Amino acid sequence: MDNAHTRTTNEALLHFNVDEEVGLSDEQVKRQFEKFGPNELPAEESKKLWQLILEQFDDLLVKILLLAAIISFILALFEEHDDSISAFVEPFVILLILVANAVIGVWQEKNAESAIEALKEYEPEIAKVRRKN
């Protein structure tokens, strides 16, 4: 049944050939189970750490800052001053900010996943159904 949430109760009962007062027969339950499997949502796999880290760099502003750090680093390599270490401060600071941003982003993602898992504990696991027996 497509878009079951938009159907009325009577349409759903007619579609599944069910009497509202009696419920599903054991044979109907068995056929539905064989056809659709268990009545549960599949568990979502959590993202791997390296995927979370890469996602932190998948932003236009972050890519622009990364490009700016690379260009600044290349320019610092070709700079001919005696104090060449100070030329590397700018790209180092940009990279440090990007790494800090990635660490905070990964930490927030992990906390959000933990919060969602904690909320799932409050989901009801038992439902009442009607059967012919």
mmCIF file of N, CA and C in Angstrom:
data_model
loop_
_atom_site.group_PDB
_atom_site.id
_atom_site.type_symbol
_atom_site.label_atom_id
_atom_site.label_comp_id
_atom_site.label_asym_id
_atom_site.label_seq_id
_atom_site.Cartn_x
_atom_site.Cartn_y
_atom_site.Cartn_z
ATOM 1 N N MET A 1 0.852 -1.173 0.000
ATOM 2 C CA MET A 1 0.000 0.000 0.000
ATOM 3 C C MET A 1 0.896 1.233 0.000
ATOM 4 N N ASP A 2 0.786 2.032 -1.029
ATOM 5 C CA ASP A 2 1.559 3.263 -1.114
ATOM 6 C C ASP A 2 0.888 4.371 -0.322
ATOM 7 N N ASN A 3 1.700 5.187 0.307
ATOM 8 C CA ASN A 3 1.211 6.330 1.096
ATOM 9 C C ASN A 3 0.124 5.912 2.087
ATOM 10 N N ALA A 4 0.440 4.896 2.863
ATOM 11 C CA ALA A 4 -0.544 4.370 3.825
ATOM 12 C C ALA A 4 -0.984 5.435 4.824
ATOM 13 N N HIS A 5 -0.119 6.374 5.126
ATOM 14 C CA HIS A 5 -0.465 7.406 6.104
ATOM 15 C C HIS A 5 -1.542 8.366 5.590
ATOM 16 N N THR A 6 -1.773 8.377 4.271
ATOM 17 C CA THR A 6 -2.797 9.268 3.718
ATOM 18 C C THR A 6 -4.141 8.568 3.571
ATOM 19 N N ARG A 7 -4.194 7.274 3.829
ATOM 20 C CA ARG A 7 -5.420 6.495 3.650
ATOM 21 C C ARG A 7 -6.278 6.528 4.912
ATOM 22 N N THR A 8 -7.555 6.301 4.716
ATOM 23 C CA THR A 8 -8.458 6.204 5.863
ATOM 24 C C THR A 8 -8.343 4.804 6.459
ATOM 25 N N THR A 9 -8.913 4.653 7.640
ATOM 26 C CA THR A 9 -8.887 3.352 8.312
ATOM 27 C C THR A 9 -9.601 2.301 7.470
ATOM 28 N N ASN A 10 -10.734 2.658 6.914
ATOM 29 C CA ASN A 10 -11.503 1.709 6.094
ATOM 30 C C ASN A 10 -10.735 1.286 4.852
ATOM 31 N N GLU A 11 -10.029 2.214 4.214
ATOM 32 C CA GLU A 11 -9.235 1.860 3.037
ATOM 33 C C GLU A 11 -8.131 0.869 3.409
ATOM 34 N N ALA A 12 -7.501 1.077 4.549
ATOM 35 C CA ALA A 12 -6.448 0.155 4.991
ATOM 36 C C ALA A 12 -7.030 -1.219 5.309
ATOM 37 N N LEU A 13 -8.172 -1.247 5.970
ATOM 38 C CA LEU A 13 -8.803 -2.526 6.296
ATOM 39 C C LEU A 13 -9.197 -3.284 5.031
ATOM 40 N N LEU A 14 -9.744 -2.581 4.048
ATOM 41 C CA LEU A 14 -10.111 -3.227 2.781
ATOM 42 C C LEU A 14 -8.867 -3.718 2.037
ATOM 43 N N HIS A 15 -7.821 -2.943 2.044
ATOM 44 C CA HIS A 15 -6.595 -3.316 1.323
ATOM 45 C C HIS A 15 -6.000 -4.607 1.888
ATOM 46 N N PHE A 16 -6.006 -4.743 3.207
ATOM 47 C CA PHE A 16 -5.415 -5.919 3.835
ATOM 48 C C PHE A 16 -6.439 -7.016 4.134
ATOM 49 N N ASN A 17 -7.696 -6.782 3.736
ATOM 50 C CA ASN A 17 -8.767 -7.761 3.920
ATOM 51 C C ASN A 17 -8.865 -8.188 5.389
ATOM 52 N N VAL A 18 -9.072 -7.193 6.252
ATOM 53 C CA VAL A 18 -9.086 -7.417 7.696
ATOM 54 C C VAL A 18 -10.388 -6.884 8.276
ATOM 55 N N ASP A 19 -10.932 -7.634 9.228
ATOM 56 C CA ASP A 19 -12.092 -7.179 9.990
ATOM 57 C C ASP A 19 -11.570 -6.442 11.214
ATOM 58 N N GLU A 20 -12.059 -5.226 11.442
ATOM 59 C CA GLU A 20 -11.560 -4.397 12.531
ATOM 60 C C GLU A 20 -11.794 -5.034 13.901
ATOM 61 N N GLU A 21 -12.872 -5.760 14.060
ATOM 62 C CA GLU A 21 -13.204 -6.361 15.353
ATOM 63 C C GLU A 21 -12.414 -7.640 15.620
ATOM 64 N N VAL A 22 -12.028 -8.346 14.560
ATOM 65 C CA VAL A 22 -11.378 -9.640 14.718
ATOM 66 C C VAL A 22 -9.863 -9.529 14.584
ATOM 67 N N GLY A 23 -9.395 -8.752 13.654
ATOM 68 C CA GLY A 23 -7.956 -8.615 13.426
ATOM 69 C C GLY A 23 -7.456 -9.602 12.392
ATOM 70 N N LEU A 24 -6.150 -9.746 12.320
ATOM 71 C CA LEU A 24 -5.530 -10.652 11.349
ATOM 72 C C LEU A 24 -5.583 -12.092 11.833
ATOM 73 N N SER A 25 -5.740 -12.997 10.875
ATOM 74 C CA SER A 25 -5.666 -14.415 11.221
ATOM 75 C C SER A 25 -4.192 -14.819 11.284
ATOM 76 N N ASP A 26 -3.929 -15.972 11.858
ATOM 77 C CA ASP A 26 -2.548 -16.460 11.945
ATOM 78 C C ASP A 26 -1.943 -16.644 10.557
ATOM 79 N N GLU A 27 -2.762 -17.097 9.622
ATOM 80 C CA GLU A 27 -2.276 -17.287 8.247
ATOM 81 C C GLU A 27 -1.914 -15.945 7.606
ATOM 82 N N GLN A 28 -2.748 -14.919 7.826
ATOM 83 C CA GLN A 28 -2.449 -13.589 7.286
ATOM 84 C C GLN A 28 -1.162 -13.029 7.900
ATOM 85 N N VAL A 29 -0.999 -13.234 9.198
ATOM 86 C CA VAL A 29 0.210 -12.754 9.868
ATOM 87 C C VAL A 29 1.432 -13.434 9.266
ATOM 88 N N LYS A 30 1.338 -14.734 9.057
ATOM 89 C CA LYS A 30 2.455 -15.497 8.497
ATOM 90 C C LYS A 30 2.788 -15.008 7.090
ATOM 91 N N ARG A 31 1.763 -14.797 6.256
ATOM 92 C CA ARG A 31 1.997 -14.316 4.883
ATOM 93 C C ARG A 31 2.623 -12.921 4.877
ATOM 94 N N GLN A 32 2.106 -12.036 5.740
ATOM 95 C CA GLN A 32 2.655 -10.679 5.811
ATOM 96 C C GLN A 32 4.112 -10.703 6.285
ATOM 97 N N PHE A 33 4.406 -11.579 7.246
ATOM 98 C CA PHE A 33 5.773 -11.677 7.756
ATOM 99 C C PHE A 33 6.716 -12.188 6.667
ATOM 100 N N GLU A 34 6.262 -13.180 5.904
ATOM 101 C CA GLU A 34 7.093 -13.711 4.820
ATOM 102 C C GLU A 34 7.299 -12.679 3.719
ATOM 103 N N LYS A 35 6.286 -11.874 3.474
ATOM 104 C CA LYS A 35 6.362 -10.887 2.403
ATOM 105 C C LYS A 35 7.176 -9.658 2.806
ATOM 106 N N PHE A 36 6.949 -9.146 4.025
ATOM 107 C CA PHE A 36 7.552 -7.873 4.434
ATOM 108 C C PHE A 36 8.640 -8.003 5.500
ATOM 109 N N GLY A 37 8.724 -9.157 6.156
ATOM 110 C CA GLY A 37 9.708 -9.318 7.216
ATOM 111 C C GLY A 37 9.183 -8.769 8.531
ATOM 112 N N PRO A 38 10.053 -8.688 9.532
ATOM 113 C CA PRO A 38 9.607 -8.209 10.847
ATOM 114 C C PRO A 38 9.199 -6.740 10.799
ATOM 115 N N ASN A 39 8.305 -6.380 11.687
ATOM 116 C CA ASN A 39 7.781 -5.018 11.749
ATOM 117 C C ASN A 39 8.700 -4.153 12.608
ATOM 118 N N GLU A 40 9.874 -3.835 12.042
ATOM 119 C CA GLU A 40 10.836 -3.012 12.754
ATOM 120 C C GLU A 40 11.676 -2.222 11.773
ATOM 121 N N LEU A 41 12.174 -1.104 12.253
ATOM 122 C CA LEU A 41 13.038 -0.279 11.424
ATOM 123 C C LEU A 41 14.452 -0.830 11.465
ATOM 124 N N PRO A 42 15.154 -0.794 10.344
ATOM 125 C CA PRO A 42 16.532 -1.278 10.363
ATOM 126 C C PRO A 42 17.417 -0.343 11.185
ATOM 127 N N ALA A 43 18.368 -0.915 11.880
ATOM 128 C CA ALA A 43 19.281 -0.111 12.693
ATOM 129 C C ALA A 43 20.231 0.659 11.775
ATOM 130 N N GLU A 44 20.426 1.926 12.097
ATOM 131 C CA GLU A 44 21.331 2.751 11.303
ATOM 132 C C GLU A 44 22.747 2.566 11.803
ATOM 133 N N GLU A 45 23.665 2.418 10.859
ATOM 134 C CA GLU A 45 25.064 2.322 11.239
ATOM 135 C C GLU A 45 25.587 3.726 11.522
ATOM 136 N N SER A 46 26.369 3.841 12.578
ATOM 137 C CA SER A 46 26.963 5.144 12.854
ATOM 138 C C SER A 46 28.124 5.362 11.887
ATOM 139 N N LYS A 47 28.389 6.614 11.607
ATOM 140 C CA LYS A 47 29.444 6.943 10.655
ATOM 141 C C LYS A 47 30.805 6.684 11.291
ATOM 142 N N LYS A 48 31.727 6.287 10.451
ATOM 143 C CA LYS A 48 33.089 6.062 10.919
ATOM 144 C C LYS A 48 33.747 7.400 11.220
ATOM 145 N N LEU A 49 34.762 7.381 12.061
ATOM 146 C CA LEU A 49 35.432 8.598 12.491
ATOM 147 C C LEU A 49 36.030 9.357 11.315
ATOM 148 N N TRP A 50 36.649 8.636 10.384
ATOM 149 C CA TRP A 50 37.268 9.320 9.247
ATOM 150 C C TRP A 50 36.210 9.977 8.354
ATOM 151 N N GLN A 51 35.012 9.384 8.284
ATOM 152 C CA GLN A 51 33.935 10.005 7.511
ATOM 153 C C GLN A 51 33.474 11.298 8.172
ATOM 154 N N LEU A 52 33.363 11.275 9.494
ATOM 155 C CA LEU A 52 32.970 12.487 10.222
ATOM 156 C C LEU A 52 34.007 13.591 10.030
ATOM 157 N N ILE A 53 35.284 13.222 10.059
ATOM 158 C CA ILE A 53 36.338 14.222 9.877
ATOM 159 C C ILE A 53 36.281 14.815 8.479
ATOM 160 N N LEU A 54 36.113 13.958 7.457
ATOM 161 C CA LEU A 54 36.040 14.464 6.075
ATOM 162 C C LEU A 54 34.825 15.360 5.855
ATOM 163 N N GLU A 55 33.719 15.034 6.523
ATOM 164 C CA GLU A 55 32.517 15.863 6.390
ATOM 165 C C GLU A 55 32.736 17.273 6.921
ATOM 166 N N GLN A 56 33.628 17.422 7.882
ATOM 167 C CA GLN A 56 33.896 18.746 8.445
ATOM 168 C C GLN A 56 34.587 19.653 7.428
ATOM 169 N N PHE A 57 35.259 19.061 6.464
ATOM 170 C CA PHE A 57 35.963 19.844 5.445
ATOM 171 C C PHE A 57 35.150 19.976 4.157
ATOM 172 N N ASP A 58 33.924 19.477 4.166
ATOM 173 C CA ASP A 58 33.068 19.557 2.980
ATOM 174 C C ASP A 58 32.152 20.777 3.078
ATOM 175 N N ASP A 59 32.778 21.935 3.144
ATOM 176 C CA ASP A 59 32.059 23.197 3.240
ATOM 177 C C ASP A 59 32.821 24.213 2.391
ATOM 178 N N LEU A 60 32.110 25.079 1.704
ATOM 179 C CA LEU A 60 32.760 26.012 0.794
ATOM 180 C C LEU A 60 33.729 26.940 1.525
ATOM 181 N N LEU A 61 33.329 27.475 2.660
ATOM 182 C CA LEU A 61 34.195 28.390 3.402
ATOM 183 C C LEU A 61 35.455 27.675 3.889
ATOM 184 N N VAL A 62 35.308 26.449 4.346
ATOM 185 C CA VAL A 62 36.464 25.672 4.797
ATOM 186 C C VAL A 62 37.401 25.396 3.630
ATOM 187 N N LYS A 63 36.846 25.076 2.468
ATOM 188 C CA LYS A 63 37.678 24.835 1.288
ATOM 189 C C LYS A 63 38.428 26.103 0.878
ATOM 190 N N ILE A 64 37.764 27.252 0.977
ATOM 191 C CA ILE A 64 38.424 28.524 0.649
ATOM 192 C C ILE A 64 39.562 28.788 1.636
ATOM 193 N N LEU A 65 39.321 28.558 2.928
ATOM 194 C CA LEU A 65 40.377 28.751 3.926
ATOM 195 C C LEU A 65 41.535 27.779 3.713
ATOM 196 N N LEU A 66 41.238 26.559 3.344
ATOM 197 C CA LEU A 66 42.279 25.575 3.066
ATOM 198 C C LEU A 66 43.117 25.995 1.865
ATOM 199 N N LEU A 67 42.461 26.483 0.836
ATOM 200 C CA LEU A 67 43.171 26.985 -0.343
ATOM 201 C C LEU A 67 44.029 28.193 0.019
ATOM 202 N N ALA A 68 43.497 29.071 0.854
ATOM 203 C CA ALA A 68 44.257 30.242 1.291
ATOM 204 C C ALA A 68 45.484 29.820 2.088
ATOM 205 N N ALA A 69 45.366 28.802 2.919
ATOM 206 C CA ALA A 69 46.500 28.310 3.701
ATOM 207 C C ALA A 69 47.562 27.705 2.787
ATOM 208 N N ILE A 70 47.127 26.971 1.773
ATOM 209 C CA ILE A 70 48.081 26.369 0.829
ATOM 210 C C ILE A 70 48.817 27.452 0.048
ATOM 211 N N ILE A 71 48.077 28.439 -0.448
ATOM 212 C CA ILE A 71 48.712 29.538 -1.197
ATOM 213 C C ILE A 71 49.659 30.317 -0.298
ATOM 214 N N SER A 72 49.249 30.572 0.909
ATOM 215 C CA SER A 72 50.093 31.298 1.854
ATOM 216 C C SER A 72 51.351 30.498 2.181
ATOM 217 N N PHE A 73 51.231 29.196 2.299
ATOM 218 C CA PHE A 73 52.382 28.346 2.559
ATOM 219 C C PHE A 73 53.353 28.364 1.378
ATOM 220 N N ILE A 74 52.824 28.271 0.169
ATOM 221 C CA ILE A 74 53.677 28.305 -1.032
ATOM 222 C C ILE A 74 54.385 29.651 -1.139
ATOM 223 N N LEU A 75 53.676 30.729 -0.886
ATOM 224 C CA LEU A 75 54.310 32.059 -0.928
ATOM 225 C C LEU A 75 55.380 32.193 0.154
ATOM 226 N N ALA A 76 55.158 31.591 1.309
ATOM 227 C CA ALA A 76 56.146 31.643 2.392
ATOM 228 C C ALA A 76 57.405 30.868 2.018
ATOM 229 N N LEU A 77 57.258 29.817 1.238
ATOM 230 C CA LEU A 77 58.420 29.044 0.799
ATOM 231 C C LEU A 77 59.335 29.870 -0.107
ATOM 232 N N PHE A 78 58.727 30.695 -0.937
ATOM 233 C CA PHE A 78 59.505 31.470 -1.903
ATOM 234 C C PHE A 78 59.898 32.851 -1.395
ATOM 235 N N GLU A 79 59.533 33.183 -0.168
ATOM 236 C CA GLU A 79 59.881 34.480 0.401
ATOM 237 C C GLU A 79 61.371 34.493 0.753
ATOM 238 N N GLU A 80 62.046 35.604 0.469
ATOM 239 C CA GLU A 80 63.500 35.670 0.624
ATOM 240 C C GLU A 80 63.939 36.539 1.791
ATOM 241 N N HIS A 81 63.200 36.559 2.871
ATOM 242 C CA HIS A 81 63.596 37.335 4.038
ATOM 243 C C HIS A 81 64.419 36.463 4.988
ATOM 244 N N ASP A 82 65.177 37.122 5.846
ATOM 245 C CA ASP A 82 65.975 36.392 6.822
ATOM 246 C C ASP A 82 65.101 35.709 7.855
ATOM 247 N N ASP A 83 64.016 36.366 8.232
ATOM 248 C CA ASP A 83 63.098 35.812 9.227
ATOM 249 C C ASP A 83 61.989 35.041 8.507
ATOM 250 N N SER A 84 62.358 33.896 7.933
ATOM 251 C CA SER A 84 61.407 33.141 7.114
ATOM 252 C C SER A 84 60.394 32.368 7.954
ATOM 253 N N ILE A 85 60.670 32.164 9.232
ATOM 254 C CA ILE A 85 59.732 31.427 10.083
ATOM 255 C C ILE A 85 58.439 32.211 10.277
ATOM 256 N N SER A 86 58.520 33.516 10.376
ATOM 257 C CA SER A 86 57.310 34.322 10.571
ATOM 258 C C SER A 86 56.380 34.266 9.368
ATOM 259 N N ALA A 87 56.918 33.939 8.202
ATOM 260 C CA ALA A 87 56.083 33.829 7.007
ATOM 261 C C ALA A 87 55.175 32.600 7.077
ATOM 262 N N PHE A 88 55.582 31.597 7.872
ATOM 263 C CA PHE A 88 54.784 30.374 7.981
ATOM 264 C C PHE A 88 53.730 30.460 9.091
ATOM 265 N N VAL A 89 53.705 31.559 9.813
ATOM 266 C CA VAL A 89 52.744 31.701 10.909
ATOM 267 C C VAL A 89 51.315 31.753 10.379
ATOM 268 N N GLU A 90 51.103 32.526 9.343
ATOM 269 C CA GLU A 90 49.744 32.692 8.799
ATOM 270 C C GLU A 90 49.146 31.372 8.317
ATOM 271 N N PRO A 91 49.832 30.591 7.461
ATOM 272 C CA PRO A 91 49.220 29.316 7.049
ATOM 273 C C PRO A 91 49.052 28.356 8.222
ATOM 274 N N PHE A 92 49.995 28.399 9.187
ATOM 275 C CA PHE A 92 49.880 27.535 10.356
ATOM 276 C C PHE A 92 48.645 27.895 11.181
ATOM 277 N N VAL A 93 48.385 29.162 11.358
ATOM 278 C CA VAL A 93 47.216 29.603 12.128
ATOM 279 C C VAL A 93 45.924 29.204 11.414
ATOM 280 N N ILE A 94 45.890 29.369 10.100
ATOM 281 C CA ILE A 94 44.687 28.974 9.339
ATOM 282 C C ILE A 94 44.443 27.476 9.487
ATOM 283 N N LEU A 95 45.504 26.679 9.332
ATOM 284 C CA LEU A 95 45.356 25.226 9.465
ATOM 285 C C LEU A 95 44.957 24.833 10.886
ATOM 286 N N LEU A 96 45.505 25.521 11.866
ATOM 287 C CA LEU A 96 45.151 25.261 13.255
ATOM 288 C C LEU A 96 43.667 25.534 13.509
ATOM 289 N N ILE A 97 43.164 26.620 12.940
ATOM 290 C CA ILE A 97 41.738 26.952 13.081
ATOM 291 C C ILE A 97 40.878 25.892 12.394
ATOM 292 N N LEU A 98 41.295 25.428 11.210
ATOM 293 C CA LEU A 98 40.527 24.404 10.497
ATOM 294 C C LEU A 98 40.515 23.086 11.269
ATOM 295 N N VAL A 99 41.651 22.727 11.857
ATOM 296 C CA VAL A 99 41.707 21.492 12.642
ATOM 297 C C VAL A 99 40.835 21.624 13.895
ATOM 298 N N ALA A 100 40.896 22.762 14.556
ATOM 299 C CA ALA A 100 40.058 22.980 15.738
ATOM 300 C C ALA A 100 38.579 22.919 15.366
ATOM 301 N N ASN A 101 38.226 23.495 14.231
ATOM 302 C CA ASN A 101 36.848 23.451 13.751
ATOM 303 C C ASN A 101 36.416 22.005 13.490
ATOM 304 N N ALA A 102 37.299 21.212 12.900
ATOM 305 C CA ALA A 102 36.971 19.808 12.619
ATOM 306 C C ALA A 102 36.807 19.020 13.913
ATOM 307 N N VAL A 103 37.673 19.257 14.880
ATOM 308 C CA VAL A 103 37.580 18.547 16.157
ATOM 309 C C VAL A 103 36.265 18.879 16.856
ATOM 310 N N ILE A 104 35.909 20.139 16.884
ATOM 311 C CA ILE A 104 34.649 20.557 17.526
ATOM 312 C C ILE A 104 33.453 19.980 16.766
ATOM 313 N N GLY A 105 33.516 19.992 15.442
ATOM 314 C CA GLY A 105 32.418 19.440 14.633
ATOM 315 C C GLY A 105 32.224 17.957 14.872
ATOM 316 N N VAL A 106 33.324 17.195 14.915
ATOM 317 C CA VAL A 106 33.233 15.750 15.172
ATOM 318 C C VAL A 106 32.685 15.500 16.572
ATOM 319 N N TRP A 107 33.146 16.274 17.539
ATOM 320 C CA TRP A 107 32.667 16.133 18.917
ATOM 321 C C TRP A 107 31.155 16.389 18.990
ATOM 322 N N GLN A 108 30.687 17.424 18.293
ATOM 323 C CA GLN A 108 29.254 17.725 18.293
ATOM 324 C C GLN A 108 28.453 16.616 17.617
ATOM 325 N N GLU A 109 28.975 16.071 16.516
ATOM 326 C CA GLU A 109 28.282 14.977 15.822
ATOM 327 C C GLU A 109 28.157 13.761 16.725
ATOM 328 N N LYS A 110 29.241 13.425 17.422
ATOM 329 C CA LYS A 110 29.218 12.273 18.321
ATOM 330 C C LYS A 110 28.225 12.497 19.463
ATOM 331 N N ASN A 111 28.188 13.715 20.007
ATOM 332 C CA ASN A 111 27.223 14.025 21.071
ATOM 333 C C ASN A 111 25.792 13.937 20.560
ATOM 334 N N ALA A 112 25.555 14.375 19.338
ATOM 335 C CA ALA A 112 24.212 14.297 18.757
ATOM 336 C C ALA A 112 23.799 12.846 18.555
ATOM 337 N N GLU A 113 24.716 12.003 18.086
ATOM 338 C CA GLU A 113 24.401 10.586 17.917
ATOM 339 C C GLU A 113 24.076 9.940 19.261
ATOM 340 N N SER A 114 24.841 10.301 20.290
ATOM 341 C CA SER A 114 24.596 9.756 21.622
ATOM 342 C C SER A 114 23.234 10.195 22.150
ATOM 343 N N ALA A 115 22.865 11.434 21.886
ATOM 344 C CA ALA A 115 21.562 11.936 22.330
ATOM 345 C C ALA A 115 20.425 11.206 21.626
ATOM 346 N N ILE A 116 20.578 10.946 20.344
ATOM 347 C CA ILE A 116 19.548 10.221 19.592
ATOM 348 C C ILE A 116 19.417 8.800 20.114
ATOM 349 N N GLU A 117 20.548 8.161 20.393
ATOM 350 C CA GLU A 117 20.506 6.801 20.948
ATOM 351 C C GLU A 117 19.822 6.798 22.307
ATOM 352 N N ALA A 118 20.087 7.814 23.115
ATOM 353 C CA ALA A 118 19.438 7.901 24.422
ATOM 354 C C ALA A 118 17.928 8.094 24.277
ATOM 355 N N LEU A 119 17.510 8.860 23.288
ATOM 356 C CA LEU A 119 16.071 9.065 23.067
ATOM 357 C C LEU A 119 15.388 7.787 22.582
ATOM 358 N N LYS A 120 16.116 6.958 21.848
ATOM 359 C CA LYS A 120 15.539 5.710 21.353
ATOM 360 C C LYS A 120 15.175 4.762 22.483
ATOM 361 N N GLU A 121 15.811 4.930 23.641
ATOM 362 C CA GLU A 121 15.491 4.076 24.780
ATOM 363 C C GLU A 121 14.068 4.332 25.279
ATOM 364 N N TYR A 122 13.525 5.505 24.980
ATOM 365 C CA TYR A 122 12.179 5.843 25.426
ATOM 366 C C TYR A 122 11.096 5.390 24.447
ATOM 367 N N GLU A 123 11.500 4.834 23.309
ATOM 368 C CA GLU A 123 10.529 4.349 22.338
ATOM 369 C C GLU A 123 9.814 3.122 22.905
ATOM 370 N N PRO A 124 8.523 3.056 22.704
ATOM 371 C CA PRO A 124 7.826 1.852 23.155
ATOM 372 C C PRO A 124 8.202 0.664 22.266
ATOM 373 N N GLU A 125 8.426 -0.476 22.887
ATOM 374 C CA GLU A 125 8.818 -1.663 22.132
ATOM 375 C C GLU A 125 7.684 -2.662 21.999
ATOM 376 N N ILE A 126 6.573 -2.402 22.659
ATOM 377 C CA ILE A 126 5.463 -3.339 22.660
ATOM 378 C C ILE A 126 4.232 -2.634 22.097
ATOM 379 N N ALA A 127 3.494 -3.348 21.263
ATOM 380 C CA ALA A 127 2.260 -2.809 20.698
ATOM 381 C C ALA A 127 1.137 -3.829 20.907
ATOM 382 N N LYS A 128 -0.071 -3.351 20.998
ATOM 383 C CA LYS A 128 -1.223 -4.236 21.128
ATOM 384 C C LYS A 128 -1.788 -4.483 19.736
ATOM 385 N N VAL A 129 -2.065 -5.756 19.453
ATOM 386 C CA VAL A 129 -2.647 -6.114 18.163
ATOM 387 C C VAL A 129 -3.840 -7.034 18.405
ATOM 388 N N ARG A 130 -4.687 -7.116 17.409
ATOM 389 C CA ARG A 130 -5.838 -8.017 17.494
ATOM 390 C C ARG A 130 -5.590 -9.203 16.563
ATOM 391 N N ARG A 131 -5.861 -10.375 17.079
ATOM 392 C CA ARG A 131 -5.744 -11.602 16.305
ATOM 393 C C ARG A 131 -7.054 -12.366 16.412
ATOM 394 N N LYS A 132 -7.298 -13.250 15.475
ATOM 395 C CA LYS A 132 -8.536 -14.035 15.475
ATOM 396 C C LYS A 132 -8.607 -14.952 16.683
ATOM 397 N N ASN A 133 -7.493 -15.421 17.151
ATOM 398 C CA ASN A 133 -7.498 -16.338 18.298
ATOM 399 C C ASN A 133 -7.713 -15.547 19.520
#
